[in-house]
PDB file of C-alpha atoms in Angstrom:
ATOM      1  CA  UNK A   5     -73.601  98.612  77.728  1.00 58.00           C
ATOM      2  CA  UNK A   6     -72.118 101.454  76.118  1.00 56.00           C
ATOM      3  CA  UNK A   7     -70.436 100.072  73.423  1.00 56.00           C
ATOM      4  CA  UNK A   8     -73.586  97.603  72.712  1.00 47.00           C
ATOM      5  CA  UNK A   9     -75.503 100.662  72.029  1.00 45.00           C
ATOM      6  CA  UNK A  10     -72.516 102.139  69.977  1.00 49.00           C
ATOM      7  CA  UNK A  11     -72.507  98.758  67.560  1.00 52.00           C
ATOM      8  CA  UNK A  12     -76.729  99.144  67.787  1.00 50.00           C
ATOM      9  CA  UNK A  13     -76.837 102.605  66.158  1.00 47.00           C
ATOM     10  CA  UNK A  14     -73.637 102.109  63.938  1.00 46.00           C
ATOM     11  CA  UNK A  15     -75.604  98.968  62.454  1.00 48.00           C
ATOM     12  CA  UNK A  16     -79.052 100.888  62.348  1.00 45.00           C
ATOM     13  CA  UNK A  17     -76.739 103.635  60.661  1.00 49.00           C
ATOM     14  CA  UNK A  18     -75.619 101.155  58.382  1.00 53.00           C
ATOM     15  CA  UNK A  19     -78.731  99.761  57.376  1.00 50.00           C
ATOM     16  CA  UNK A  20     -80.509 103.092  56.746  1.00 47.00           C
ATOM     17  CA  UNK A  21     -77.858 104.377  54.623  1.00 47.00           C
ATOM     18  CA  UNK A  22     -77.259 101.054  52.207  1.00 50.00           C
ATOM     19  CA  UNK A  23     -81.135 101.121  52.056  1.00 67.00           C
ATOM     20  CA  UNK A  24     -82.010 104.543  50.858  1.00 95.00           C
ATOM     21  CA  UNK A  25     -82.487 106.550  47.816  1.00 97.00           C
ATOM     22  CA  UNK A  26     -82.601 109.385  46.456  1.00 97.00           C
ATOM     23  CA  UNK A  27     -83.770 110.915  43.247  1.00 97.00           C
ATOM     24  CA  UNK A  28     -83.595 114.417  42.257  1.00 98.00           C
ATOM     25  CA  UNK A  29     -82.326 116.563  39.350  1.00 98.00           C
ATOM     26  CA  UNK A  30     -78.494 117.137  39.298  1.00 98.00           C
ATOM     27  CA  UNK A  31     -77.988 121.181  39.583  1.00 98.00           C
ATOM     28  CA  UNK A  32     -74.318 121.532  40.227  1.00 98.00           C
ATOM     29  CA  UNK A  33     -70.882 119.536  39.212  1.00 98.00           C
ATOM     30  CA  UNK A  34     -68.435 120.581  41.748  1.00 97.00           C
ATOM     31  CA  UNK A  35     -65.948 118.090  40.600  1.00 97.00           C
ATOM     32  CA  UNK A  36     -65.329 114.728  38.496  1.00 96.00           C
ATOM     33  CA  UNK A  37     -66.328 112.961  41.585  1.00 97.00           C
ATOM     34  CA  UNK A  38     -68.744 115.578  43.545  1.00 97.00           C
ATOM     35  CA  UNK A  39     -72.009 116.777  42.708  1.00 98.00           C
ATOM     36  CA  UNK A  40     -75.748 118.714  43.952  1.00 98.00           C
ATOM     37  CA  UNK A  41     -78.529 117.305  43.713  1.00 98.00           C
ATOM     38  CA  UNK A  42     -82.424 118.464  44.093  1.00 98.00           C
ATOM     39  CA  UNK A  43     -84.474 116.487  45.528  1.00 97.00           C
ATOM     40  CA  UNK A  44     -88.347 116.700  45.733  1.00 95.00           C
ATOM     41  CA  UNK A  45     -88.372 118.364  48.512  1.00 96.00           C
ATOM     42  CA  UNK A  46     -86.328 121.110  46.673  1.00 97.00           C
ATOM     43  CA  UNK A  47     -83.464 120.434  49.127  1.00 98.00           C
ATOM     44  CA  UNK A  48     -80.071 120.297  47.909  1.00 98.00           C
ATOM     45  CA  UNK A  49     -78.290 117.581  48.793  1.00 98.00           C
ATOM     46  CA  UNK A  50     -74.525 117.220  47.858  1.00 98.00           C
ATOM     47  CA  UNK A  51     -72.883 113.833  46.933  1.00 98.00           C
ATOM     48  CA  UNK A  52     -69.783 111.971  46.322  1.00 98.00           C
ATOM     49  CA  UNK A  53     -69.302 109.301  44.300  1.00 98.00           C
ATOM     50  CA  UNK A  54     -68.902 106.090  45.997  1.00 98.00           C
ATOM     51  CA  UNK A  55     -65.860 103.668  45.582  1.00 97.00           C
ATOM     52  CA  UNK A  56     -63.891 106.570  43.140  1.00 98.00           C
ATOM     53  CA  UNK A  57     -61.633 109.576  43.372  1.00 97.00           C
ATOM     54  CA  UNK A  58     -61.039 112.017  40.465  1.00 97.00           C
ATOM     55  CA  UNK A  59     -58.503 114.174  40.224  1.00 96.00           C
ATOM     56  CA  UNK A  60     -59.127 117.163  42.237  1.00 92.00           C
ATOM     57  CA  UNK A  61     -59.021 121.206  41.361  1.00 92.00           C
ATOM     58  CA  UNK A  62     -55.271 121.720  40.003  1.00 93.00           C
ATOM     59  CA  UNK A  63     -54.469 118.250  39.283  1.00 95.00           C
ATOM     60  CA  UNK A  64     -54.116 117.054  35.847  1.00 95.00           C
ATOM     61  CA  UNK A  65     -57.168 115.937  34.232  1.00 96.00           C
ATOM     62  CA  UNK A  66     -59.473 117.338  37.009  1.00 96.00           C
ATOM     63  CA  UNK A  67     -61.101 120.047  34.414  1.00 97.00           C
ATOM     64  CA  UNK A  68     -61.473 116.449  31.959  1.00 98.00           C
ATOM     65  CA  UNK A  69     -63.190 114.859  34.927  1.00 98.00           C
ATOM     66  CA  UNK A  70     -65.470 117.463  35.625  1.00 98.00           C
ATOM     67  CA  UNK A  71     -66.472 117.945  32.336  1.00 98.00           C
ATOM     68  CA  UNK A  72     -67.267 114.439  31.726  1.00 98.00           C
ATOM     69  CA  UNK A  73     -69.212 114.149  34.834  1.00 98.00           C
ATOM     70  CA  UNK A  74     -71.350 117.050  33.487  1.00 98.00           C
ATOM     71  CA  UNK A  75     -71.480 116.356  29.992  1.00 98.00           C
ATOM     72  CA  UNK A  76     -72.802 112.873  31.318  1.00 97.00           C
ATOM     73  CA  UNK A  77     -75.201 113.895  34.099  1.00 97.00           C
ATOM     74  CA  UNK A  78     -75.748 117.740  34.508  1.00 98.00           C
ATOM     75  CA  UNK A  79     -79.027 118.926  34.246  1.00 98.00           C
ATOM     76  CA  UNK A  80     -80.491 114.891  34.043  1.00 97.00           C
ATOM     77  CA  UNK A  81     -82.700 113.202  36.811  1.00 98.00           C
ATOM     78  CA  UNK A  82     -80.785 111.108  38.815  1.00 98.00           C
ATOM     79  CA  UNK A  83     -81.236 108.414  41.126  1.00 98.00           C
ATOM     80  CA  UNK A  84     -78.476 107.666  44.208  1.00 98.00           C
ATOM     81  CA  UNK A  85     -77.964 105.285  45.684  1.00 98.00           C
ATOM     82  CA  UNK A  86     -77.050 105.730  48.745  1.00 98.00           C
ATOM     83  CA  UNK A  87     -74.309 104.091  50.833  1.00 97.00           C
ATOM     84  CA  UNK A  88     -72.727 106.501  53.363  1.00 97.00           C
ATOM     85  CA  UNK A  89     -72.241 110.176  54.975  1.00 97.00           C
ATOM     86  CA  UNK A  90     -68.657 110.980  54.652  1.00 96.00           C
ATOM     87  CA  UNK A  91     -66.909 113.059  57.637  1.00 95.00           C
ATOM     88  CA  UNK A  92     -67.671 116.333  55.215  1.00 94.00           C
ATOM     89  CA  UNK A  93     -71.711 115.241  55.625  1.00 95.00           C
ATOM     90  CA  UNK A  94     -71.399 114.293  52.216  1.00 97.00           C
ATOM     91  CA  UNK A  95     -74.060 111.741  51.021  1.00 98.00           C
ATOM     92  CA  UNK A  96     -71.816 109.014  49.549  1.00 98.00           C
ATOM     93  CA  UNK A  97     -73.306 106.983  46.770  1.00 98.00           C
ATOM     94  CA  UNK A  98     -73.602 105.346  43.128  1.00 98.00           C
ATOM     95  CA  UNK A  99     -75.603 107.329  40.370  1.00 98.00           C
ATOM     96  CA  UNK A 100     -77.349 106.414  37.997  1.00 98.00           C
ATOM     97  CA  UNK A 101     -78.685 108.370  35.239  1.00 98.00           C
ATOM     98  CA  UNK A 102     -81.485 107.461  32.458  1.00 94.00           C
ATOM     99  CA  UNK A 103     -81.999 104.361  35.092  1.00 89.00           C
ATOM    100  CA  UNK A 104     -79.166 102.467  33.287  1.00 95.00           C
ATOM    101  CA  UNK A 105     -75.718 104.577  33.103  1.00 98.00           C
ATOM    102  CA  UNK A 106     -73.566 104.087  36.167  1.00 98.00           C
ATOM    103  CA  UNK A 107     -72.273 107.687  36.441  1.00 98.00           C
ATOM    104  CA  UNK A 108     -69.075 106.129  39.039  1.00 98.00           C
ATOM    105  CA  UNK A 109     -68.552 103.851  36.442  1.00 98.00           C
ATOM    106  CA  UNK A 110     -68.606 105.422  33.291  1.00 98.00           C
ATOM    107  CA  UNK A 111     -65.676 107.357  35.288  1.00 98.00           C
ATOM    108  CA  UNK A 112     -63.807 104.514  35.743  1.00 98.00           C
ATOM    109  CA  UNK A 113     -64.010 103.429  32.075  1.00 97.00           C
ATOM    110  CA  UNK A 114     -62.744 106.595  30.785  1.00 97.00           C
ATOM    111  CA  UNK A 115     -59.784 106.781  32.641  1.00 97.00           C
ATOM    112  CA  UNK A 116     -60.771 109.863  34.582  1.00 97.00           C
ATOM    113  CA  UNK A 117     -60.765 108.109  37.944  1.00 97.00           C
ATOM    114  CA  UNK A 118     -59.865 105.541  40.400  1.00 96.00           C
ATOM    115  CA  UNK A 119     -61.385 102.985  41.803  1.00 96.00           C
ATOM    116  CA  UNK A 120     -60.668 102.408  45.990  1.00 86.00           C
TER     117      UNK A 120
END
């Protein structure tokens, strides 16, 4: 019974994150891959990027990464899709800026990330 109820709520878990979004105006880049978001609500939400990893502070390239991330994004209105919560309680998901720019994408193309 127990681990019924365990598949149960990791399936409901599932479901509710892969259907969600959220939009908001990006306030903060913490890193090529990491970012704040407002939401409507006014509550700040932080978020990884799904399916990439830059490289992180002290690595080569990771002030390139974040500074492409904010050139692209910072200050824009956002829309994320959501697919997970890390183990950080991250929200984990794609953004998209002006509604067409893949922000985890445009990464990838530049070099400034990879892809897992």
């Amino acid at each position: 019974m127990k681990s019924l109820l365990t598949i149960i709520f990791c399936f409901v878990l599932f479901f509710v994150c892969s259907s969600q979004t959220i939009r908001g105006k990006i306030v903060r880049i913490v890193d090529g891959d990491t970012l704040t978001i407002l939401d409507s609500t006014n509550q700040q939400i932080k978020i990884r990027l799904y399916g990439i990893d830059c490289p992180e502070h002290g690595q080569d390239f990771s002030n390139v990464a974040k500074r492409f991330t904010s050139d692209l994004c910072f200050s824009q209105i956002a829309k994320v899709e959501v697919r997970d919560i890390d183990r950080n309680g991250r929200t984990v998901g794609i953004v998209w800026v002006h509604d067409s720019i893949n922000v985890n994408l445009e990464l990838l193309k530049a070099g400034l990330a990879w892809h897992y």
